[in-house]
Amino acid sequence: MDALDTLPDEEFLRLDRQICFSLHAAARAFNGVYREALKDLGLTYPQYLVMLVLWEHGELPVKGIGERLRLDSGTLSPLLKRLEAAGYVERRRSAEDERSVTARVTAEGAALRERALGVPRRIAAATGLDLADIADLRERLGILSERLDGADPAALRPSCG
Amino acid sequence: MDALDTLPDEEFLRLDRQICFSLHAAARAFNGVYREALKDLGLTYPQYLVMLVLWEHGELPVKGIGERLRLDSGTLSPLLKRLEAAGYVERRRSAEDERSVTARVTAEGAALRERALGVPRRIAAATGLDLADIADLRERLGILSERLDGADPAALRPSCG
DNA sequence: CGCCATTTAGTTGTGCACAACTGAATAGTG
DNA sequence: CACTATTCAGTTGTGCACAACTAAATGGCG
């Protein structure tokens, strides 16, 4: 018997206002500090995420980026075009598989990495958390994402709760 | 001497890829389960957030909603128009202060609340967390948001970290 | 080989977030 | 009272997220 089951719906709705607001607000707050920290690099937060995986791998197909960031082509295609227009990334159709497009970091993109090295530290400082707290939060959020992504859609419908 | 200070930049960039991805992904995962849970109500996740505060207060000026959800008129104005078009909300200029617009829950909006009562419980079940974990996460995220929202912009720029 | 299902990017349309701005109403000051 | 600064909602423009779709290339099967 879980404590969840004993709580009245009314109470629960109030609680939901708090938890779902907290997460929503935290995500936007993070977005805000990254926006500020990345302003000089000319990157948005999602663009920075893409550059992070590209810096790590040198080049990746769009599909590979999407798998790592859980983003689809509807988000990535225009984002990569903007990164290409900024000169940080090159896109070209794969020779082996004409369906695939590979994104590759340009020299300018590689140079950008040097300027980005200080970003994480400044963000971490802004959170006021130490390394252990950050690792713990990352762990919790990772588990949460997995559970939510794997949630049974049917269990979320009205008839089932 | 914080452990943050001893970590090399390179290591930190890799860590950042993990933490900022985790939060971004968690926020989108939450969005996803709410999207599913709210589908039958015809509400998006941000619309649900607005309805939650309106259900709590009956009516609020746009400014009041914005303060509670940390959203500005650029986001709220069109969102409220959509809620009005859906019949859940009524908007009217305040008589005392012609600058202000008050959003009020309609009868249909109040009826919607009954259908929304089961939502939080289903979301909570999908997280796999118990009440204590949820409260703890909410607490941490709340503190985090406050710190990030209050962060000194200058401390996020390149010269300062 | 010929046909069809699958894979892969890309496009379109909707909604949210936010910056920058507008315009109207109000508050404050000399 | 006149003038200015502030407040408040709304609009515009950019970018992201995602659903639904298109188009082209590939793989597999009869």
Short mmCIF file of C-alpha atoms (C1' of nucleotides) in Angstrom, two decimals:
data_model
loop_
_atom_site.label_atom_id
_atom_site.label_comp_id
_atom_site.label_asym_id
_atom_site.label_seq_id
_atom_site.Cartn_x
_atom_site.Cartn_y
_atom_site.Cartn_z
CA MET A 1 0.00 0.00 0.00
CA ASP A 2 1.58 3.20 -1.23
CA ALA A 3 1.04 6.57 0.39
CA LEU A 4 -0.03 7.79 -3.04
CA ASP A 5 -3.14 5.68 -2.83
CA THR A 6 -4.30 7.20 0.44
CA LEU A 7 -4.10 10.82 -0.65
CA PRO A 8 -7.34 12.47 -1.80
CA ASP A 9 -7.51 13.69 -5.40
CA GLU A 10 -7.95 17.29 -4.30
CA GLU A 11 -4.76 17.26 -2.32
CA PHE A 12 -3.04 15.61 -5.20
CA LEU A 13 -4.01 18.29 -7.67
CA ARG A 14 -2.44 20.90 -5.42
CA LEU A 15 0.69 18.82 -5.12
CA ASP A 16 0.80 18.39 -8.88
CA ARG A 17 0.73 22.13 -9.33
CA GLN A 18 3.90 22.20 -7.27
CA ILE A 19 5.82 19.32 -8.77
CA CYS A 20 5.06 19.89 -12.41
CA PHE A 21 5.63 23.60 -12.00
CA SER A 22 8.97 22.90 -10.29
CA LEU A 23 10.27 20.79 -13.10
CA HIS A 24 8.99 23.09 -15.79
CA ALA A 25 10.47 26.10 -14.04
CA ALA A 26 13.79 24.37 -13.38
CA ALA A 27 14.14 23.41 -17.02
CA ARG A 28 13.46 26.97 -18.10
CA ALA A 29 15.80 28.36 -15.45
CA PHE A 30 18.57 26.09 -16.74
CA ASN A 31 17.77 27.20 -20.23
CA GLY A 32 18.09 30.78 -19.05
CA VAL A 33 21.55 30.46 -17.51
CA TYR A 34 22.82 28.51 -20.51
CA ARG A 35 21.38 31.17 -22.78
CA GLU A 36 23.39 33.77 -20.91
CA ALA A 37 26.54 31.65 -20.76
CA LEU A 38 26.35 30.76 -24.46
CA LYS A 39 25.45 34.22 -25.72
CA ASP A 40 29.06 35.05 -26.62
CA LEU A 41 29.45 31.80 -28.51
CA GLY A 42 26.34 32.50 -30.53
CA LEU A 43 24.82 29.17 -29.53
CA THR A 44 21.43 28.27 -28.12
CA TYR A 45 21.15 25.62 -25.46
CA PRO A 46 19.98 22.85 -27.85
CA GLN A 47 22.67 23.87 -30.34
CA TYR A 48 25.22 23.55 -27.54
CA LEU A 49 23.93 20.04 -26.80
CA VAL A 50 24.43 19.10 -30.43
CA MET A 51 27.92 20.61 -30.47
CA LEU A 52 28.80 18.66 -27.31
CA VAL A 53 28.07 15.31 -28.95
CA LEU A 54 29.77 16.41 -32.16
CA TRP A 55 32.89 17.56 -30.29
CA GLU A 56 32.92 14.15 -28.68
CA HIS A 57 32.58 12.18 -31.92
CA GLY A 58 33.95 14.48 -34.61
CA GLU A 59 31.20 13.53 -36.99
CA LEU A 60 27.87 11.77 -36.73
CA PRO A 61 24.87 11.05 -38.94
CA VAL A 62 21.72 13.00 -38.08
CA LYS A 63 20.27 9.75 -36.83
CA GLY A 64 23.23 9.27 -34.46
CA ILE A 65 22.78 12.73 -32.97
CA GLY A 66 19.08 12.06 -32.59
CA GLU A 67 19.68 8.83 -30.73
CA ARG A 68 22.06 10.45 -28.30
CA LEU A 69 19.87 13.47 -27.61
CA ARG A 70 16.46 11.85 -28.16
CA LEU A 71 15.61 14.37 -30.84
CA ASP A 72 14.03 13.71 -34.22
CA SER A 73 14.80 15.12 -37.65
CA GLY A 74 12.01 17.65 -37.31
CA THR A 75 14.07 19.34 -34.62
CA LEU A 76 17.56 18.52 -35.85
CA SER A 77 17.32 19.34 -39.54
CA PRO A 78 16.67 23.06 -39.13
CA LEU A 79 18.99 23.24 -36.09
CA LEU A 80 21.88 21.72 -38.06
CA LYS A 81 21.19 24.08 -40.93
CA ARG A 82 21.60 26.98 -38.54
CA LEU A 83 24.83 25.52 -37.17
CA GLU A 84 26.03 25.12 -40.75
CA ALA A 85 25.07 28.70 -41.58
CA ALA A 86 27.07 29.78 -38.51
CA GLY A 87 30.05 27.87 -39.90
CA TYR A 88 30.43 25.43 -37.02
CA VAL A 89 29.24 22.34 -38.84
CA GLU A 90 29.37 20.82 -42.29
CA ARG A 91 26.65 18.53 -43.66
CA ARG A 92 27.05 16.12 -46.51
CA ARG A 93 25.18 13.09 -47.81
CA SER A 94 26.91 9.86 -47.07
CA ALA A 95 28.44 8.10 -50.09
CA GLU A 96 27.64 4.60 -48.84
CA ASP A 97 24.05 5.42 -47.96
CA GLU A 98 22.49 8.28 -49.83
CA ARG A 99 19.68 8.50 -47.29
CA SER A 100 22.05 9.45 -44.52
CA VAL A 101 23.48 12.92 -43.86
CA THR A 102 26.65 13.27 -41.81
CA ALA A 103 27.30 16.34 -39.68
CA ARG A 104 30.96 17.16 -39.16
CA VAL A 105 32.63 19.78 -36.98
CA THR A 106 34.47 22.41 -39.04
CA ALA A 107 37.76 24.02 -37.98
CA GLU A 108 35.72 26.96 -36.76
CA GLY A 109 33.53 24.57 -34.80
CA ALA A 110 36.58 22.95 -33.24
CA ALA A 111 37.90 26.38 -32.27
CA LEU A 112 34.57 27.13 -30.64
CA ARG A 113 35.15 24.21 -28.30
CA GLU A 114 38.08 26.01 -26.69
CA ARG A 115 35.84 28.96 -25.93
CA ALA A 116 33.19 26.63 -24.52
CA LEU A 117 35.49 24.91 -22.05
CA GLY A 118 34.70 27.40 -19.31
CA VAL A 119 30.91 27.17 -19.68
CA PRO A 120 30.16 24.06 -17.57
CA ARG A 121 32.13 25.38 -14.62
CA ARG A 122 30.26 28.67 -14.64
CA ILE A 123 26.92 26.86 -14.87
CA ALA A 124 27.90 24.55 -12.04
CA ALA A 125 28.84 27.55 -9.92
CA ALA A 126 25.44 29.11 -10.62
CA THR A 127 23.64 26.00 -9.38
CA GLY A 128 25.38 26.28 -6.04
CA LEU A 129 25.71 22.52 -5.98
CA ASP A 130 28.92 20.57 -5.46
CA LEU A 131 30.06 17.76 -7.70
CA ALA A 132 28.35 15.04 -5.67
CA ASP A 133 25.00 16.86 -5.70
CA ILE A 134 25.25 17.40 -9.43
CA ALA A 135 26.07 13.76 -10.06
CA ASP A 136 23.19 12.72 -7.82
CA LEU A 137 20.72 15.00 -9.58
CA ARG A 138 21.91 13.76 -12.96
CA GLU A 139 21.41 10.19 -11.80
CA ARG A 140 17.89 10.82 -10.53
CA LEU A 141 16.84 12.70 -13.64
CA GLY A 142 18.28 9.99 -15.84
CA ILE A 143 16.26 7.30 -14.08
CA LEU A 144 13.18 9.50 -14.22
CA SER A 145 13.53 10.09 -17.95
CA GLU A 146 13.90 6.41 -18.63
CA ARG A 147 10.80 5.57 -16.67
CA LEU A 148 8.75 8.33 -18.26
CA ASP A 149 9.92 7.56 -21.79
CA GLY A 150 9.08 3.94 -21.18
CA ALA A 151 5.71 4.62 -19.56
CA ASP A 152 2.74 2.75 -20.95
CA PRO A 153 0.61 5.35 -22.79
CA ALA A 154 -2.54 3.42 -21.94
CA ALA A 155 -1.80 3.74 -18.21
CA LEU A 156 -1.91 7.52 -18.62
CA ARG A 157 -5.44 7.60 -20.05
CA PRO A 158 -8.46 8.41 -17.89
CA SER A 159 -9.85 4.92 -17.64
CA CYS A 160 -6.73 3.58 -16.02
CA GLY A 161 -6.03 5.69 -12.99
CA MET B 1 38.58 24.20 -1.93
CA ASP B 2 35.74 22.72 -3.89
CA ALA B 3 36.06 19.54 -5.92
CA LEU B 4 34.78 21.59 -8.88
CA ASP B 5 37.98 23.58 -8.88
CA THR B 6 40.23 20.54 -9.16
CA LEU B 7 38.54 19.01 -12.20
CA PRO B 8 40.12 19.68 -15.60
CA ASP B 9 38.01 21.56 -18.15
CA GLU B 10 38.00 18.61 -20.53
CA GLU B 11 36.48 16.31 -17.95
CA PHE B 12 33.99 18.98 -17.09
CA LEU B 13 32.76 19.34 -20.65
CA ARG B 14 31.98 15.63 -20.76
CA LEU B 15 30.16 15.88 -17.44
CA ASP B 16 28.20 18.84 -18.72
CA ARG B 17 27.03 16.84 -21.68
CA GLN B 18 25.54 14.44 -19.15
CA ILE B 19 23.96 16.84 -16.69
CA CYS B 20 22.49 19.32 -19.11
CA PHE B 21 21.26 16.54 -21.33
CA SER B 22 19.67 14.84 -18.31
CA LEU B 23 17.69 17.87 -17.32
CA HIS B 24 16.68 18.70 -20.85
CA ALA B 25 15.62 15.12 -21.48
CA ALA B 26 13.75 14.87 -18.17
CA ALA B 27 11.81 18.02 -18.91
CA ARG B 28 10.83 16.72 -22.34
CA ALA B 29 9.97 13.30 -20.92
CA PHE B 30 7.67 14.94 -18.39
CA ASN B 31 6.16 16.99 -21.15
CA GLY B 32 5.57 13.77 -23.04
CA VAL B 33 3.68 11.94 -20.31
CA TYR B 34 1.59 15.02 -19.54
CA ARG B 35 0.84 15.37 -23.24
CA GLU B 36 -0.50 11.85 -23.23
CA ALA B 37 -2.39 12.24 -19.95
CA LEU B 38 -3.94 15.55 -21.03
CA LYS B 39 -4.82 14.51 -24.56
CA ASP B 40 -8.42 13.69 -23.65
CA LEU B 41 -8.87 17.02 -21.91
CA GLY B 42 -7.62 18.88 -24.97
CA LEU B 43 -4.97 20.66 -22.91
CA THR B 44 -1.26 21.09 -23.44
CA TYR B 45 1.08 20.90 -20.48
CA PRO B 46 1.53 24.69 -20.16
CA GLN B 47 -2.23 25.16 -20.56
CA TYR B 48 -2.72 22.66 -17.75
CA LEU B 49 -0.34 24.65 -15.56
CA VAL B 50 -2.39 27.78 -16.20
CA MET B 51 -5.64 25.93 -15.46
CA LEU B 52 -4.16 24.62 -12.20
CA VAL B 53 -3.51 28.13 -10.88
CA LEU B 54 -6.86 29.34 -12.18
CA TRP B 55 -8.70 26.44 -10.53
CA GLU B 56 -6.96 27.41 -7.32
CA HIS B 57 -7.83 31.11 -7.51
CA GLY B 58 -10.98 31.26 -9.61
CA GLU B 59 -9.74 34.32 -11.43
CA LEU B 60 -6.43 36.10 -11.81
CA PRO B 61 -4.99 38.96 -13.84
CA VAL B 62 -2.54 37.91 -16.56
CA LYS B 63 0.18 39.43 -14.43
CA GLY B 64 -0.81 37.23 -11.46
CA ILE B 65 -0.64 34.09 -13.57
CA GLY B 66 2.71 35.18 -14.88
CA GLU B 67 4.10 35.71 -11.40
CA ARG B 68 3.01 32.29 -10.25
CA LEU B 69 4.31 30.46 -13.31
CA ARG B 70 7.21 32.77 -14.18
CA LEU B 71 5.80 33.36 -17.63
CA ASP B 72 5.46 36.67 -19.47
CA SER B 73 2.68 38.10 -21.57
CA GLY B 74 4.40 36.98 -24.75
CA THR B 75 3.71 33.41 -23.71
CA LEU B 76 0.47 33.91 -21.80
CA SER B 77 -1.50 36.15 -24.15
CA PRO B 78 -1.79 33.66 -27.01
CA LEU B 79 -2.10 30.73 -24.59
CA LEU B 80 -5.04 32.36 -22.80
CA LYS B 81 -6.65 33.15 -26.14
CA ARG B 82 -6.52 29.46 -26.98
CA LEU B 83 -7.99 28.54 -23.59
CA GLU B 84 -10.72 31.10 -24.24
CA ALA B 85 -11.36 29.68 -27.70
CA ALA B 86 -11.67 26.24 -26.08
CA GLY B 87 -14.28 27.69 -23.72
CA TYR B 88 -12.41 27.03 -20.49
CA VAL B 89 -11.54 30.63 -19.68
CA GLU B 90 -13.04 34.08 -20.01
CA ARG B 91 -10.94 37.21 -20.38
CA ARG B 92 -12.06 40.74 -19.68
CA ARG B 93 -10.40 44.09 -19.05
CA SER B 94 -10.51 45.14 -15.44
CA ALA B 95 -12.83 48.06 -14.68
CA GLU B 96 -10.57 49.54 -11.99
CA ASP B 97 -7.44 49.33 -14.10
CA GLU B 98 -7.95 49.33 -17.83
CA ARG B 99 -4.41 48.05 -18.38
CA SER B 100 -5.15 44.80 -16.62
CA VAL B 101 -6.93 41.76 -18.09
CA THR B 102 -8.51 39.21 -15.78
CA ALA B 103 -8.79 35.54 -16.72
CA ARG B 104 -11.69 33.67 -15.14
CA VAL B 105 -12.61 30.00 -15.20
CA THR B 106 -15.89 29.35 -17.02
CA ALA B 107 -18.43 26.71 -16.01
CA GLU B 108 -16.95 24.49 -18.67
CA GLY B 109 -13.50 25.16 -17.24
CA ALA B 110 -14.70 24.24 -13.77
CA ALA B 111 -16.20 21.02 -15.13
CA LEU B 112 -12.86 20.21 -16.72
CA ARG B 113 -11.28 20.20 -13.29
CA GLU B 114 -13.28 17.12 -12.33
CA ARG B 115 -11.90 15.30 -15.33
CA ALA B 116 -8.37 16.43 -14.43
CA LEU B 117 -8.47 15.09 -10.88
CA GLY B 118 -7.05 11.74 -11.90
CA VAL B 119 -4.15 13.15 -13.90
CA PRO B 120 -1.58 13.77 -11.13
CA ARG B 121 -1.98 10.26 -9.75
CA ARG B 122 -1.35 8.70 -13.15
CA ILE B 123 1.70 10.89 -13.70
CA ALA B 124 3.03 10.03 -10.25
CA ALA B 125 2.58 6.34 -11.00
CA ALA B 126 4.54 6.76 -14.24
CA THR B 127 7.46 8.32 -12.38
CA GLY B 128 7.75 5.24 -10.20
CA LEU B 129 8.54 7.49 -7.26
CA ASP B 130 6.76 7.49 -3.92
CA LEU B 131 5.40 10.59 -2.27
CA ALA B 132 8.59 11.30 -0.30
CA ASP B 133 10.78 11.05 -3.41
CA ILE B 134 8.47 13.37 -5.31
CA ALA B 135 8.45 15.91 -2.51
CA ASP B 136 12.23 15.70 -2.29
CA LEU B 137 12.68 16.20 -6.01
CA ARG B 138 10.28 19.11 -5.97
CA GLU B 139 12.25 20.67 -3.12
CA ARG B 140 15.59 20.30 -4.89
CA LEU B 141 14.29 21.63 -8.18
CA GLY B 142 12.69 24.56 -6.42
CA ILE B 143 15.95 25.53 -4.76
CA LEU B 144 17.79 25.06 -8.05
CA SER B 145 15.36 27.30 -9.94
CA GLU B 146 15.69 30.02 -7.36
CA ARG B 147 19.46 29.95 -7.53
CA LEU B 148 19.51 29.90 -11.32
CA ASP B 149 16.91 32.64 -11.70
CA GLY B 150 18.87 34.74 -9.24
CA ALA B 151 22.26 34.03 -10.79
CA ASP B 152 24.41 37.02 -11.61
CA PRO B 153 24.47 37.28 -15.42
CA ALA B 154 27.98 38.72 -15.32
CA ALA B 155 29.26 35.62 -13.53
CA LEU B 156 28.12 33.54 -16.50
CA ARG B 157 30.17 35.47 -19.05
CA PRO B 158 33.56 34.20 -20.29
CA SER B 159 35.72 36.66 -18.38
CA CYS B 160 34.46 35.48 -15.05
CA GLY B 161 34.98 31.79 -14.77
"C1'" DC C 1 14.88 -9.25 -61.02
"C1'" DG C 2 10.65 -6.80 -59.47
"C1'" DC C 3 8.02 -5.37 -55.71
"C1'" DC C 4 7.18 -3.71 -51.19
"C1'" DA C 5 8.36 -2.55 -46.43
"C1'" DT C 6 11.67 0.01 -43.92
"C1'" DT C 7 14.92 3.52 -43.08
"C1'" DT C 8 16.52 8.27 -43.25
"C1'" DA C 9 16.12 13.35 -43.82
"C1'" DG C 10 13.45 16.82 -44.63
"C1'" DT C 11 8.96 19.69 -44.61
"C1'" DT C 12 4.75 21.58 -42.66
"C1'" DG C 13 1.86 23.07 -39.06
"C1'" DT C 14 0.92 23.94 -34.08
"C1'" DG C 15 2.24 25.44 -29.68
"C1'" DC C 16 5.56 27.22 -26.18
"C1'" DA C 17 9.57 30.43 -24.54
"C1'" DC C 18 11.57 34.58 -24.72
"C1'" DA C 19 13.55 39.05 -26.40
"C1'" DA C 20 12.33 43.36 -28.12
"C1'" DC C 21 9.05 46.30 -29.04
"C1'" DT C 22 4.29 48.95 -29.12
"C1'" DG C 23 0.43 51.34 -27.18
"C1'" DA C 24 -2.60 52.45 -23.73
"C1'" DA C 25 -3.46 53.42 -18.84
"C1'" DT C 26 -1.81 54.70 -14.49
"C1'" DA C 27 1.31 56.62 -10.91
"C1'" DG C 28 4.49 59.82 -9.43
"C1'" DT C 29 6.87 64.30 -9.46
"C1'" DG C 30 7.68 69.11 -9.90
"C1'" DC D 1 -2.18 70.41 -13.38
"C1'" DA D 2 1.34 68.99 -16.85
"C1'" DC D 3 4.91 65.94 -17.79
"C1'" DT D 4 7.43 61.89 -17.33
"C1'" DA D 5 8.23 57.20 -15.81
"C1'" DT D 6 6.25 52.93 -14.99
"C1'" DT D 7 3.04 49.22 -15.54
"C1'" DC D 8 0.44 46.03 -18.19
"C1'" DA D 9 -1.10 43.36 -22.12
"C1'" DG D 10 -0.33 42.44 -26.62
"C1'" DT D 11 2.47 41.79 -31.07
"C1'" DT D 12 6.39 40.33 -33.82
"C1'" DG D 13 10.23 37.51 -34.82
"C1'" DT D 14 13.35 33.60 -33.76
"C1'" DG D 15 14.18 29.10 -32.21
"C1'" DC D 16 12.87 24.56 -30.20
"C1'" DA D 17 9.66 20.24 -29.72
"C1'" DC D 18 6.84 17.19 -31.76
"C1'" DA D 19 3.20 15.07 -34.75
"C1'" DA D 20 2.16 13.94 -39.30
"C1'" DC D 21 3.57 13.72 -43.55
"C1'" DT D 22 6.69 13.40 -48.04
"C1'" DA D 23 10.42 11.70 -50.89
"C1'" DA D 24 14.28 9.16 -51.83
"C1'" DA D 25 17.25 5.25 -50.97
"C1'" DT D 26 17.88 0.77 -49.23
"C1'" DG D 27 16.97 -4.08 -47.91
"C1'" DG D 28 14.50 -8.24 -48.14
"C1'" DC D 29 11.48 -11.55 -50.19
"C1'" DG D 30 9.01 -14.09 -53.55
#
